Amino acid sequence: MIRAWGERVRQADPRWQDLGLALLVQVATTIPFVVPRDPLDSPATWPAYLLTTLGNVPLVWRRRAPVAAIFGMVAAGSVYTLALDGPGQPLPYAALIGVYTMALLCPARVRIAMGVTLTGLILVSVALNTGTAKELLFALFVFAAAYALGRLQYTRQAYTAAIEARAAELERANRIEAEQAAARERARIAREMHDILSHAVSIMIVQAEAGPVAVRRAPERAEAAFDAIAETGRDAMAQLRTMLGVLRTDRSAREEAPRSPQPGIEELPGLLERVRGSGPQVSYERTGAVRALPAPLEATVHRVVQEALTNVVKHAGASEVSVRLAYGPRALTVTVTDDGRGPGAVAQAPLGGKSGGHGLIGIRERAAAHGGTAEFGPGPGGLGFSVRMVLVTSPLEVGR
């Protein structure tokens, strides 16, 4: 409860805080006027009390004009000492708070000038009062302590402000990093869905277009075409269910979603077989020290080959396609080459769709994610189209 009350006080308007402080000091300075007094002491008169009150009023504007507030307190105190003979105070409360505020808020040049001025006023005040070294040392000590507390509070506030600024900067950095991570994840999901749907739909379109011709000329091939359409659709649906299940916000739905790994290099023969059913002859070759690679790397190889073959089916009009994986000591080179219409085929989009080149952009992004590169251009002899991707393999994988 006390902590909550203190927090409300700190959050209050500074003007109300200063008014409350002035009233608190007024209570403290009133005590010598109301407690029983020795008959030999100076009498507690109303003029003396009113002048004491007038010396506390400058506390109300101590933050807005700390130097003026101090001079107002000194003026009231000087009149009290010189013109009246009233009860004394244990400490100059208002003046000490004024010095504390000046040390907290004023620049160095003002603090130095006020320090010299107040030291001179203290010397004069002590000389007019008792003139003893004891009183002088005590007065210098209490005012120096008030000044030191003000500078310590300044340092504390500066440190707190720096910590808060650092925290705000980290929060902004974390927010930007989270937004960038979300953007990267959206791009990754877009690539995955593009690869899955583009490949599946392209195969299904080619098979569906070939189906009526096969029904008339070779019914047995028509059945194979329809089987290929169904198998391609089932495979695409299974991969989409896996992806969308992971993206669901409902925890139970995520837990129930299939957790099959992403397709890798070992699944390439099945992919190539589906493409063969669409018309072109596909050859597959692996050279070098064939070895297992990290799952993300193998998934990238599968998706890149899938996208390259999708472009062949959609745009190239090729009769032969070559897929080659060359395992080097520090890199894996993936090459997909066809004998189709060449680089202009993508722009022509023979299947009637519009291509913005997102597939090739996605291939470059996948390669860059593994520290590799991707190149596109005409095939050997300037015929067809070639996709070449180089992926860096880790030293641990090289040693296997």
mmCIF file of C-alpha atoms in Angstrom:
data_model
loop_
_atom_site.group_PDB
_atom_site.id
_atom_site.type_symbol
_atom_site.label_atom_id
_atom_site.label_comp_id
_atom_site.label_asym_id
_atom_site.label_seq_id
_atom_site.Cartn_x
_atom_site.Cartn_y
_atom_site.Cartn_z
ATOM 1 C CA MET A 1 0.000 0.000 0.000
ATOM 2 C CA ILE A 2 2.817 2.394 0.900
ATOM 3 C CA ARG A 3 4.585 1.544 -2.348
ATOM 4 C CA ALA A 4 1.429 2.195 -4.361
ATOM 5 C CA TRP A 5 0.928 5.535 -2.607
ATOM 6 C CA GLY A 6 4.538 6.504 -3.328
ATOM 7 C CA GLU A 7 4.091 5.572 -6.997
ATOM 8 C CA ARG A 8 1.005 7.796 -7.234
ATOM 9 C CA VAL A 9 2.963 10.679 -5.716
ATOM 10 C CA ARG A 10 5.804 10.244 -8.234
ATOM 11 C CA GLN A 11 3.343 10.208 -11.128
ATOM 12 C CA ALA A 12 1.485 13.318 -9.952
ATOM 13 C CA ASP A 13 1.823 16.705 -11.633
ATOM 14 C CA PRO A 14 5.145 18.335 -10.530
ATOM 15 C CA ARG A 15 3.283 21.502 -9.512
ATOM 16 C CA TRP A 16 1.172 19.540 -7.060
ATOM 17 C CA GLN A 17 4.303 17.801 -5.802
ATOM 18 C CA ASP A 18 5.977 21.134 -5.112
ATOM 19 C CA LEU A 19 2.872 22.498 -3.422
ATOM 20 C CA GLY A 20 2.734 19.429 -1.205
ATOM 21 C CA LEU A 21 6.434 19.809 -0.361
ATOM 22 C CA ALA A 22 5.901 23.470 0.553
ATOM 23 C CA LEU A 23 3.036 22.498 2.884
ATOM 24 C CA LEU A 24 5.188 19.781 4.477
ATOM 25 C CA VAL A 25 7.996 22.279 5.120
ATOM 26 C CA GLN A 26 5.408 24.700 6.510
ATOM 27 C CA VAL A 27 4.360 22.069 9.036
ATOM 28 C CA ALA A 28 7.995 21.546 10.085
ATOM 29 C CA THR A 29 8.643 25.272 10.507
ATOM 30 C CA THR A 30 5.405 25.677 12.473
ATOM 31 C CA ILE A 31 6.506 23.296 15.233
ATOM 32 C CA PRO A 32 8.769 25.821 17.053
ATOM 33 C CA PHE A 33 5.806 28.253 17.176
ATOM 34 C CA VAL A 34 3.334 25.820 18.796
ATOM 35 C CA VAL A 35 5.404 23.731 21.235
ATOM 36 C CA PRO A 36 5.773 25.003 24.832
ATOM 37 C CA ARG A 37 8.613 27.472 25.093
ATOM 38 C CA ASP A 38 10.965 28.705 27.809
ATOM 39 C CA PRO A 39 9.803 32.157 28.996
ATOM 40 C CA LEU A 40 13.310 33.466 28.393
ATOM 41 C CA ASP A 41 13.210 32.556 24.679
ATOM 42 C CA SER A 42 12.078 34.921 21.967
ATOM 43 C CA PRO A 43 8.281 35.146 21.739
ATOM 44 C CA ALA A 44 6.376 33.377 18.928
ATOM 45 C CA THR A 45 4.567 36.260 17.236
ATOM 46 C CA TRP A 46 2.267 36.324 14.255
ATOM 47 C CA PRO A 47 4.556 38.595 12.209
ATOM 48 C CA ALA A 48 7.434 36.131 12.764
ATOM 49 C CA TYR A 49 5.205 33.210 11.736
ATOM 50 C CA LEU A 50 3.962 35.003 8.602
ATOM 51 C CA LEU A 51 7.504 35.870 7.572
ATOM 52 C CA THR A 52 8.538 32.233 8.088
ATOM 53 C CA THR A 53 5.620 31.181 5.874
ATOM 54 C CA LEU A 54 6.691 33.709 3.247
ATOM 55 C CA GLY A 55 10.140 32.071 3.189
ATOM 56 C CA ASN A 56 8.537 28.690 2.332
ATOM 57 C CA VAL A 57 6.377 29.967 -0.537
ATOM 58 C CA PRO A 58 9.250 29.995 -3.133
ATOM 59 C CA LEU A 59 9.293 26.185 -2.914
ATOM 60 C CA VAL A 60 6.202 26.201 -5.134
ATOM 61 C CA TRP A 61 8.245 27.390 -8.144
ATOM 62 C CA ARG A 62 11.560 25.740 -7.218
ATOM 63 C CA ARG A 63 11.668 23.649 -10.460
ATOM 64 C CA ARG A 64 10.654 26.445 -12.817
ATOM 65 C CA ALA A 65 13.040 29.069 -11.368
ATOM 66 C CA PRO A 66 15.419 27.444 -8.839
ATOM 67 C CA VAL A 67 17.788 30.431 -8.580
ATOM 68 C CA ALA A 68 14.949 32.922 -8.047
ATOM 69 C CA ALA A 69 13.428 30.603 -5.452
ATOM 70 C CA ILE A 70 16.695 30.491 -3.497
ATOM 71 C CA PHE A 71 17.013 34.283 -3.507
ATOM 72 C CA GLY A 72 13.398 34.598 -2.344
ATOM 73 C CA MET A 73 14.100 32.259 0.569
ATOM 74 C CA VAL A 74 17.326 34.118 1.451
ATOM 75 C CA ALA A 75 15.543 37.481 1.353
ATOM 76 C CA ALA A 76 12.777 36.304 3.683
ATOM 77 C CA GLY A 77 15.332 34.728 6.024
ATOM 78 C CA SER A 78 17.455 37.898 6.099
ATOM 79 C CA VAL A 79 14.454 40.067 7.002
ATOM 80 C CA TYR A 80 13.463 37.539 9.679
ATOM 81 C CA THR A 81 16.968 37.600 11.210
ATOM 82 C CA LEU A 82 17.512 41.344 11.032
ATOM 83 C CA ALA A 83 14.043 42.763 11.756
ATOM 84 C CA LEU A 84 12.379 40.175 14.014
ATOM 85 C CA ASP A 85 13.354 38.248 17.069
ATOM 86 C CA GLY A 86 11.234 35.108 16.694
ATOM 87 C CA PRO A 87 11.768 31.378 17.355
ATOM 88 C CA GLY A 88 14.700 29.870 15.516
ATOM 89 C CA GLN A 89 14.575 26.748 13.317
ATOM 90 C CA PRO A 90 16.693 23.595 13.773
ATOM 91 C CA LEU A 91 17.542 23.638 10.047
ATOM 92 C CA PRO A 92 16.912 25.997 7.100
ATOM 93 C CA TYR A 93 14.605 23.461 5.424
ATOM 94 C CA ALA A 94 13.469 25.588 2.489
ATOM 95 C CA ALA A 95 16.976 26.828 1.677
ATOM 96 C CA LEU A 96 18.395 23.275 1.751
ATOM 97 C CA ILE A 97 15.679 22.055 -0.642
ATOM 98 C CA GLY A 98 16.418 25.050 -2.870
ATOM 99 C CA VAL A 99 20.130 24.156 -3.019
ATOM 100 C CA TYR A 100 19.240 20.520 -3.763
ATOM 101 C CA THR A 101 16.991 21.636 -6.651
ATOM 102 C CA MET A 102 19.610 24.027 -8.004
ATOM 103 C CA ALA A 103 22.241 21.240 -8.005
ATOM 104 C CA LEU A 104 19.769 18.933 -9.793
ATOM 105 C CA LEU A 105 18.500 21.257 -12.511
ATOM 106 C CA CYS A 106 20.983 24.071 -13.160
ATOM 107 C CA PRO A 107 23.972 23.997 -15.541
ATOM 108 C CA ALA A 108 27.540 24.079 -14.227
ATOM 109 C CA ARG A 109 28.125 27.834 -14.657
ATOM 110 C CA VAL A 110 24.990 28.630 -12.638
ATOM 111 C CA ARG A 111 25.932 26.130 -9.937
ATOM 112 C CA ILE A 112 29.406 27.639 -9.588
ATOM 113 C CA ALA A 113 28.092 31.195 -9.333
ATOM 114 C CA MET A 114 25.437 30.169 -6.789
ATOM 115 C CA GLY A 115 27.985 28.169 -4.811
ATOM 116 C CA VAL A 116 30.235 31.223 -4.418
ATOM 117 C CA THR A 117 27.268 33.480 -3.573
ATOM 118 C CA LEU A 118 25.783 31.103 -0.971
ATOM 119 C CA THR A 119 29.168 30.537 0.666
ATOM 120 C CA GLY A 120 29.517 34.286 1.148
ATOM 121 C CA LEU A 121 25.980 34.558 2.553
ATOM 122 C CA ILE A 122 26.676 31.715 4.990
ATOM 123 C CA LEU A 123 29.827 33.452 6.235
ATOM 124 C CA VAL A 124 27.889 36.705 6.784
ATOM 125 C CA SER A 125 24.994 34.903 8.478
ATOM 126 C CA VAL A 126 27.254 33.035 10.893
ATOM 127 C CA ALA A 127 29.178 36.224 11.670
ATOM 128 C CA LEU A 128 25.922 38.029 12.534
ATOM 129 C CA ASN A 129 24.690 35.107 14.658
ATOM 130 C CA THR A 130 27.232 33.356 16.903
ATOM 131 C CA GLY A 131 30.403 33.771 14.858
ATOM 132 C CA THR A 132 31.674 30.396 16.024
ATOM 133 C CA ALA A 133 33.569 27.868 13.909
ATOM 134 C CA LYS A 134 31.115 25.175 15.039
ATOM 135 C CA GLU A 135 28.148 26.947 13.484
ATOM 136 C CA LEU A 136 30.144 27.740 10.335
ATOM 137 C CA LEU A 137 31.259 24.128 9.812
ATOM 138 C CA PHE A 138 27.736 22.821 10.457
ATOM 139 C CA ALA A 139 26.178 25.278 7.997
ATOM 140 C CA LEU A 140 28.761 24.506 5.305
ATOM 141 C CA PHE A 141 28.281 20.765 5.872
ATOM 142 C CA VAL A 142 24.478 20.700 5.581
ATOM 143 C CA PHE A 143 24.437 22.883 2.453
ATOM 144 C CA ALA A 144 27.238 20.853 0.867
ATOM 145 C CA ALA A 145 25.269 17.678 1.663
ATOM 146 C CA ALA A 146 22.153 19.127 0.018
ATOM 147 C CA TYR A 147 24.213 20.015 -3.068
ATOM 148 C CA ALA A 148 25.789 16.530 -3.179
ATOM 149 C CA LEU A 149 22.359 14.878 -2.937
ATOM 150 C CA GLY A 150 21.171 16.987 -5.859
ATOM 151 C CA ARG A 151 24.108 15.923 -8.032
ATOM 152 C CA LEU A 152 23.626 12.264 -7.053
ATOM 153 C CA GLN A 153 19.967 12.503 -8.040
ATOM 154 C CA TYR A 154 20.990 14.069 -11.357
ATOM 155 C CA THR A 155 23.365 11.166 -12.016
ATOM 156 C CA ARG A 156 20.681 8.662 -11.067
ATOM 157 C CA GLN A 157 18.126 10.267 -13.386
ATOM 158 C CA ALA A 158 20.627 10.412 -16.247
ATOM 159 C CA TYR A 159 21.470 6.741 -15.727
ATOM 160 C CA THR A 160 17.785 5.793 -15.594
ATOM 161 C CA ALA A 161 17.082 7.780 -18.760
ATOM 162 C CA ALA A 162 19.979 6.045 -20.518
ATOM 163 C CA ILE A 163 18.703 2.621 -19.418
ATOM 164 C CA GLU A 164 15.171 3.453 -20.581
ATOM 165 C CA ALA A 165 16.476 4.742 -23.918
ATOM 166 C CA ARG A 166 18.524 1.567 -24.317
ATOM 167 C CA ALA A 167 15.507 -0.560 -23.460
ATOM 168 C CA ALA A 168 13.377 1.344 -25.973
ATOM 169 C CA GLU A 169 16.077 0.916 -28.607
ATOM 170 C CA LEU A 170 16.271 -2.821 -27.909
ATOM 171 C CA GLU A 171 12.488 -3.061 -28.075
ATOM 172 C CA ARG A 172 12.505 -1.317 -31.451
ATOM 173 C CA ALA A 173 15.323 -3.571 -32.653
ATOM 174 C CA ASN A 174 13.481 -6.670 -31.443
ATOM 175 C CA ARG A 175 10.275 -5.501 -33.107
ATOM 176 C CA ILE A 176 12.096 -4.856 -36.389
ATOM 177 C CA GLU A 177 13.845 -8.215 -36.120
ATOM 178 C CA ALA A 178 10.516 -9.937 -35.465
ATOM 179 C CA GLU A 179 8.946 -8.178 -38.454
ATOM 180 C CA GLN A 180 11.883 -9.164 -40.643
ATOM 181 C CA ALA A 181 11.682 -12.749 -39.401
ATOM 182 C CA ALA A 182 7.959 -12.784 -40.151
ATOM 183 C CA ALA A 183 8.638 -11.400 -43.634
ATOM 184 C CA ARG A 184 11.282 -14.071 -44.249
ATOM 185 C CA GLU A 185 8.904 -16.746 -43.026
ATOM 186 C CA ARG A 186 6.121 -15.448 -45.259
ATOM 187 C CA ALA A 187 8.515 -15.511 -48.207
ATOM 188 C CA ARG A 188 9.573 -19.069 -47.346
ATOM 189 C CA ILE A 189 5.957 -20.223 -47.076
ATOM 190 C CA ALA A 190 5.141 -18.474 -50.350
ATOM 191 C CA ARG A 191 8.035 -20.309 -52.046
ATOM 192 C CA GLU A 192 6.907 -23.663 -50.616
ATOM 193 C CA MET A 193 3.303 -23.184 -51.675
ATOM 194 C CA HIS A 194 4.371 -21.901 -55.091
ATOM 195 C CA ASP A 195 6.577 -24.935 -55.659
ATOM 196 C CA ILE A 196 3.968 -27.420 -54.463
ATOM 197 C CA LEU A 197 0.969 -25.970 -56.263
ATOM 198 C CA SER A 198 2.756 -24.852 -59.432
ATOM 199 C CA HIS A 199 4.309 -28.280 -59.955
ATOM 200 C CA ALA A 200 1.169 -30.237 -59.148
ATOM 201 C CA VAL A 201 -1.168 -28.070 -61.214
ATOM 202 C CA SER A 202 1.230 -28.040 -64.187
ATOM 203 C CA ILE A 203 1.471 -31.844 -64.211
ATOM 204 C CA MET A 204 -2.287 -32.188 -63.805
ATOM 205 C CA ILE A 205 -2.980 -29.721 -66.652
ATOM 206 C CA VAL A 206 -0.630 -31.516 -69.033
ATOM 207 C CA GLN A 207 -2.074 -34.908 -68.138
ATOM 208 C CA ALA A 208 -5.651 -33.630 -68.412
ATOM 209 C CA GLU A 209 -4.955 -32.123 -71.842
ATOM 210 C CA ALA A 210 -3.400 -35.372 -73.013
ATOM 211 C CA GLY A 211 -6.238 -37.466 -71.574
ATOM 212 C CA PRO A 212 -8.889 -36.905 -74.313
ATOM 213 C CA VAL A 213 -6.337 -37.647 -77.048
ATOM 214 C CA ALA A 214 -5.254 -40.817 -75.285
ATOM 215 C CA VAL A 215 -8.839 -41.949 -74.811
ATOM 216 C CA ARG A 216 -9.334 -41.896 -78.595
ATOM 217 C CA ARG A 217 -5.968 -43.324 -79.621
ATOM 218 C CA ALA A 218 -4.642 -45.393 -76.670
ATOM 219 C CA PRO A 219 -7.153 -46.008 -73.873
ATOM 220 C CA GLU A 220 -4.491 -47.712 -71.738
ATOM 221 C CA ARG A 221 -2.445 -44.485 -71.711
ATOM 222 C CA ALA A 222 -5.542 -42.493 -70.735
ATOM 223 C CA GLU A 223 -5.932 -44.577 -67.626
ATOM 224 C CA ALA A 224 -2.285 -43.965 -66.746
ATOM 225 C CA ALA A 225 -2.782 -40.228 -67.262
ATOM 226 C CA PHE A 226 -5.763 -40.116 -64.935
ATOM 227 C CA ASP A 227 -3.836 -42.166 -62.352
ATOM 228 C CA ALA A 228 -0.984 -39.663 -62.603
ATOM 229 C CA ILE A 229 -3.412 -36.774 -62.079
ATOM 230 C CA ALA A 230 -4.855 -38.424 -58.980
ATOM 231 C CA GLU A 231 -1.431 -39.287 -57.542
ATOM 232 C CA THR A 232 -0.115 -35.778 -58.153
ATOM 233 C CA GLY A 233 -3.182 -34.250 -56.497
ATOM 234 C CA ARG A 234 -2.932 -36.528 -53.470
ATOM 235 C CA ASP A 235 0.774 -35.735 -53.045
ATOM 236 C CA ALA A 236 0.114 -31.988 -53.293
ATOM 237 C CA MET A 237 -2.756 -32.199 -50.790
ATOM 238 C CA ALA A 238 -0.617 -34.166 -48.334
ATOM 239 C CA GLN A 239 2.171 -31.563 -48.489
ATOM 240 C CA LEU A 240 -0.292 -28.696 -48.144
ATOM 241 C CA ARG A 241 -1.978 -30.338 -45.134
ATOM 242 C CA THR A 242 1.412 -30.646 -43.472
ATOM 243 C CA MET A 243 2.261 -26.992 -44.104
ATOM 244 C CA LEU A 244 -1.129 -25.572 -43.160
ATOM 245 C CA GLY A 245 -1.337 -27.751 -40.055
ATOM 246 C CA VAL A 246 1.898 -26.245 -38.747
ATOM 247 C CA LEU A 247 0.577 -22.732 -39.446
ATOM 248 C CA ARG A 248 -2.645 -23.172 -37.488
ATOM 249 C CA THR A 249 -2.950 -21.135 -34.300
ATOM 250 C CA ASP A 250 -4.945 -23.839 -32.508
ATOM 251 C CA ARG A 251 -2.523 -25.948 -30.519
ATOM 252 C CA SER A 252 -4.518 -29.164 -30.787
ATOM 253 C CA ALA A 253 -4.759 -28.719 -34.549
ATOM 254 C CA ARG A 254 -0.989 -28.248 -34.770
ATOM 255 C CA GLU A 255 -0.377 -31.364 -32.719
ATOM 256 C CA GLU A 256 -2.716 -33.402 -34.908
ATOM 257 C CA ALA A 257 -1.146 -32.140 -38.130
ATOM 258 C CA PRO A 258 1.121 -34.626 -39.939
ATOM 259 C CA ARG A 259 4.800 -34.283 -39.137
ATOM 260 C CA SER A 260 6.329 -36.027 -42.142
ATOM 261 C CA PRO A 261 9.698 -34.542 -43.132
ATOM 262 C CA GLN A 262 10.022 -32.384 -46.205
ATOM 263 C CA PRO A 263 10.920 -34.268 -49.377
ATOM 264 C CA GLY A 264 14.615 -34.702 -49.975
ATOM 265 C CA ILE A 265 16.975 -36.116 -52.559
ATOM 266 C CA GLU A 266 15.730 -39.682 -52.065
ATOM 267 C CA GLU A 267 12.267 -38.580 -53.210
ATOM 268 C CA LEU A 268 13.576 -37.229 -56.522
ATOM 269 C CA PRO A 269 12.972 -40.495 -58.483
ATOM 270 C CA GLY A 270 9.249 -40.341 -57.693
ATOM 271 C CA LEU A 271 9.146 -36.682 -58.761
ATOM 272 C CA LEU A 272 10.917 -37.503 -62.010
ATOM 273 C CA GLU A 273 8.546 -40.375 -62.679
ATOM 274 C CA ARG A 274 5.533 -38.071 -62.458
ATOM 275 C CA VAL A 275 7.195 -35.678 -64.898
ATOM 276 C CA ARG A 276 7.901 -38.545 -67.319
ATOM 277 C CA GLY A 277 4.201 -39.251 -67.325
ATOM 278 C CA SER A 278 3.646 -35.729 -68.661
ATOM 279 C CA GLY A 279 5.612 -36.367 -71.834
ATOM 280 C CA PRO A 280 9.333 -35.545 -71.643
ATOM 281 C CA GLN A 281 11.966 -38.183 -71.064
ATOM 282 C CA VAL A 282 13.864 -37.450 -67.872
ATOM 283 C CA SER A 283 17.332 -38.767 -67.113
ATOM 284 C CA TYR A 284 18.781 -38.698 -63.611
ATOM 285 C CA GLU A 285 22.431 -38.958 -62.663
ATOM 286 C CA ARG A 286 24.415 -38.567 -59.437
ATOM 287 C CA THR A 287 28.201 -38.291 -59.578
ATOM 288 C CA GLY A 288 30.957 -37.874 -57.063
ATOM 289 C CA ALA A 289 30.995 -39.070 -53.438
ATOM 290 C CA VAL A 290 27.247 -39.471 -52.907
ATOM 291 C CA ARG A 291 26.414 -38.927 -49.241
ATOM 292 C CA ALA A 292 23.618 -37.869 -46.914
ATOM 293 C CA LEU A 293 23.221 -34.115 -46.475
ATOM 294 C CA PRO A 294 21.373 -32.039 -43.854
ATOM 295 C CA ALA A 295 17.597 -32.208 -44.236
ATOM 296 C CA PRO A 296 17.183 -28.465 -45.070
ATOM 297 C CA LEU A 297 19.799 -28.787 -47.816
ATOM 298 C CA GLU A 298 18.153 -31.865 -49.300
ATOM 299 C CA ALA A 299 14.739 -30.142 -49.163
ATOM 300 C CA THR A 300 16.214 -27.218 -51.102
ATOM 301 C CA VAL A 301 17.604 -29.561 -53.761
ATOM 302 C CA HIS A 302 14.212 -31.264 -54.112
ATOM 303 C CA ARG A 303 12.310 -27.967 -54.386
ATOM 304 C CA VAL A 304 14.742 -26.489 -56.912
ATOM 305 C CA VAL A 305 14.586 -29.568 -59.133
ATOM 306 C CA GLN A 306 10.800 -29.544 -58.757
ATOM 307 C CA GLU A 307 10.573 -25.893 -59.810
ATOM 308 C CA ALA A 308 12.943 -26.403 -62.750
ATOM 309 C CA LEU A 309 10.898 -29.376 -63.974
ATOM 310 C CA THR A 310 7.681 -27.406 -63.502
ATOM 311 C CA ASN A 311 9.036 -24.722 -65.808
ATOM 312 C CA VAL A 312 9.964 -27.408 -68.321
ATOM 313 C CA VAL A 313 6.446 -28.865 -68.276
ATOM 314 C CA LYS A 314 4.720 -25.460 -68.397
ATOM 315 C CA HIS A 315 6.872 -23.531 -70.835
ATOM 316 C CA ALA A 316 9.713 -25.424 -72.533
ATOM 317 C CA GLY A 317 7.919 -27.955 -74.736
ATOM 318 C CA ALA A 318 10.981 -30.176 -74.267
ATOM 319 C CA SER A 319 11.277 -33.818 -75.229
ATOM 320 C CA GLU A 320 14.292 -34.580 -73.038
ATOM 321 C CA VAL A 321 15.331 -33.319 -69.627
ATOM 322 C CA SER A 322 18.536 -34.070 -67.757
ATOM 323 C CA VAL A 323 18.845 -33.841 -63.964
ATOM 324 C CA ARG A 324 22.376 -34.119 -62.634
ATOM 325 C CA LEU A 325 23.674 -33.924 -59.041
ATOM 326 C CA ALA A 326 27.456 -33.578 -58.736
ATOM 327 C CA TYR A 327 28.835 -34.119 -55.226
ATOM 328 C CA GLY A 328 32.087 -32.231 -54.743
ATOM 329 C CA PRO A 329 34.311 -32.104 -51.640
ATOM 330 C CA ARG A 330 32.812 -28.824 -50.469
ATOM 331 C CA ALA A 331 29.768 -28.219 -52.662
ATOM 332 C CA LEU A 332 26.864 -29.867 -54.381
ATOM 333 C CA THR A 333 26.086 -28.790 -57.945
ATOM 334 C CA VAL A 334 22.555 -29.324 -59.253
ATOM 335 C CA THR A 335 21.965 -28.973 -63.003
ATOM 336 C CA VAL A 336 18.644 -29.304 -64.828
ATOM 337 C CA THR A 337 18.895 -28.993 -68.614
ATOM 338 C CA ASP A 338 16.225 -29.416 -71.296
ATOM 339 C CA ASP A 339 16.136 -29.303 -75.089
ATOM 340 C CA GLY A 340 13.078 -27.054 -75.282
ATOM 341 C CA ARG A 341 12.454 -23.563 -76.551
ATOM 342 C CA GLY A 342 15.127 -21.901 -74.433
ATOM 343 C CA PRO A 343 15.184 -18.789 -72.210
ATOM 344 C CA GLY A 344 12.318 -17.101 -74.058
ATOM 345 C CA ALA A 345 9.894 -19.868 -73.150
ATOM 346 C CA VAL A 346 9.168 -18.513 -69.675
ATOM 347 C CA ALA A 347 8.146 -15.146 -71.058
ATOM 348 C CA GLN A 348 5.925 -16.788 -73.679
ATOM 349 C CA ALA A 349 4.007 -18.871 -71.082
ATOM 350 C CA PRO A 350 2.538 -21.400 -73.549
ATOM 351 C CA LEU A 351 0.100 -22.780 -71.033
ATOM 352 C CA GLY A 352 -1.793 -19.520 -70.998
ATOM 353 C CA GLY A 353 -0.662 -18.437 -67.553
ATOM 354 C CA LYS A 354 1.281 -15.347 -66.636
ATOM 355 C CA SER A 355 4.720 -15.807 -65.194
ATOM 356 C CA GLY A 356 6.400 -13.128 -63.189
ATOM 357 C CA GLY A 357 9.574 -15.174 -62.813
ATOM 358 C CA HIS A 358 8.819 -15.895 -59.137
ATOM 359 C CA GLY A 359 9.997 -19.489 -59.552
ATOM 360 C CA LEU A 360 13.464 -18.462 -60.703
ATOM 361 C CA ILE A 361 13.610 -15.801 -57.986
ATOM 362 C CA GLY A 362 12.681 -18.477 -55.459
ATOM 363 C CA ILE A 363 15.509 -20.704 -56.743
ATOM 364 C CA ARG A 364 18.012 -17.899 -56.214
ATOM 365 C CA GLU A 365 16.640 -17.227 -52.711
ATOM 366 C CA ARG A 366 16.870 -20.899 -51.762
ATOM 367 C CA ALA A 367 20.450 -21.093 -52.998
ATOM 368 C CA ALA A 368 21.455 -17.911 -51.163
ATOM 369 C CA ALA A 369 19.948 -19.254 -47.933
ATOM 370 C CA HIS A 370 22.603 -22.011 -47.983
ATOM 371 C CA GLY A 371 25.480 -19.775 -49.042
ATOM 372 C CA GLY A 372 25.189 -20.861 -52.670
ATOM 373 C CA THR A 373 24.437 -19.421 -56.097
ATOM 374 C CA ALA A 374 22.032 -20.110 -58.933
ATOM 375 C CA GLU A 375 22.482 -19.405 -62.654
ATOM 376 C CA PHE A 376 20.068 -19.632 -65.573
ATOM 377 C CA GLY A 377 20.647 -19.545 -69.301
ATOM 378 C CA PRO A 378 20.732 -21.482 -72.554
ATOM 379 C CA GLY A 379 21.693 -25.131 -72.497
ATOM 380 C CA PRO A 380 24.715 -26.698 -74.219
ATOM 381 C CA GLY A 381 25.190 -25.390 -77.713
ATOM 382 C CA GLY A 382 22.729 -22.577 -77.048
ATOM 383 C CA LEU A 383 19.780 -24.967 -77.195
ATOM 384 C CA GLY A 384 17.137 -25.389 -74.516
ATOM 385 C CA PHE A 385 17.354 -23.982 -71.015
ATOM 386 C CA SER A 386 19.670 -24.781 -68.116
ATOM 387 C CA VAL A 387 19.342 -24.216 -64.379
ATOM 388 C CA ARG A 388 22.568 -24.575 -62.396
ATOM 389 C CA MET A 389 22.714 -24.253 -58.627
ATOM 390 C CA VAL A 390 25.763 -24.634 -56.386
ATOM 391 C CA LEU A 391 25.187 -25.284 -52.672
ATOM 392 C CA VAL A 392 27.923 -25.188 -50.037
ATOM 393 C CA THR A 393 28.083 -28.313 -47.860
ATOM 394 C CA SER A 394 29.403 -28.291 -44.275
ATOM 395 C CA PRO A 395 32.846 -29.694 -43.392
ATOM 396 C CA LEU A 396 31.175 -32.387 -41.253
ATOM 397 C CA GLU A 397 29.186 -33.564 -44.238
ATOM 398 C CA VAL A 398 32.258 -33.499 -46.442
ATOM 399 C CA GLY A 399 34.016 -35.892 -44.087
ATOM 400 C CA ARG A 400 31.324 -38.561 -44.168
#
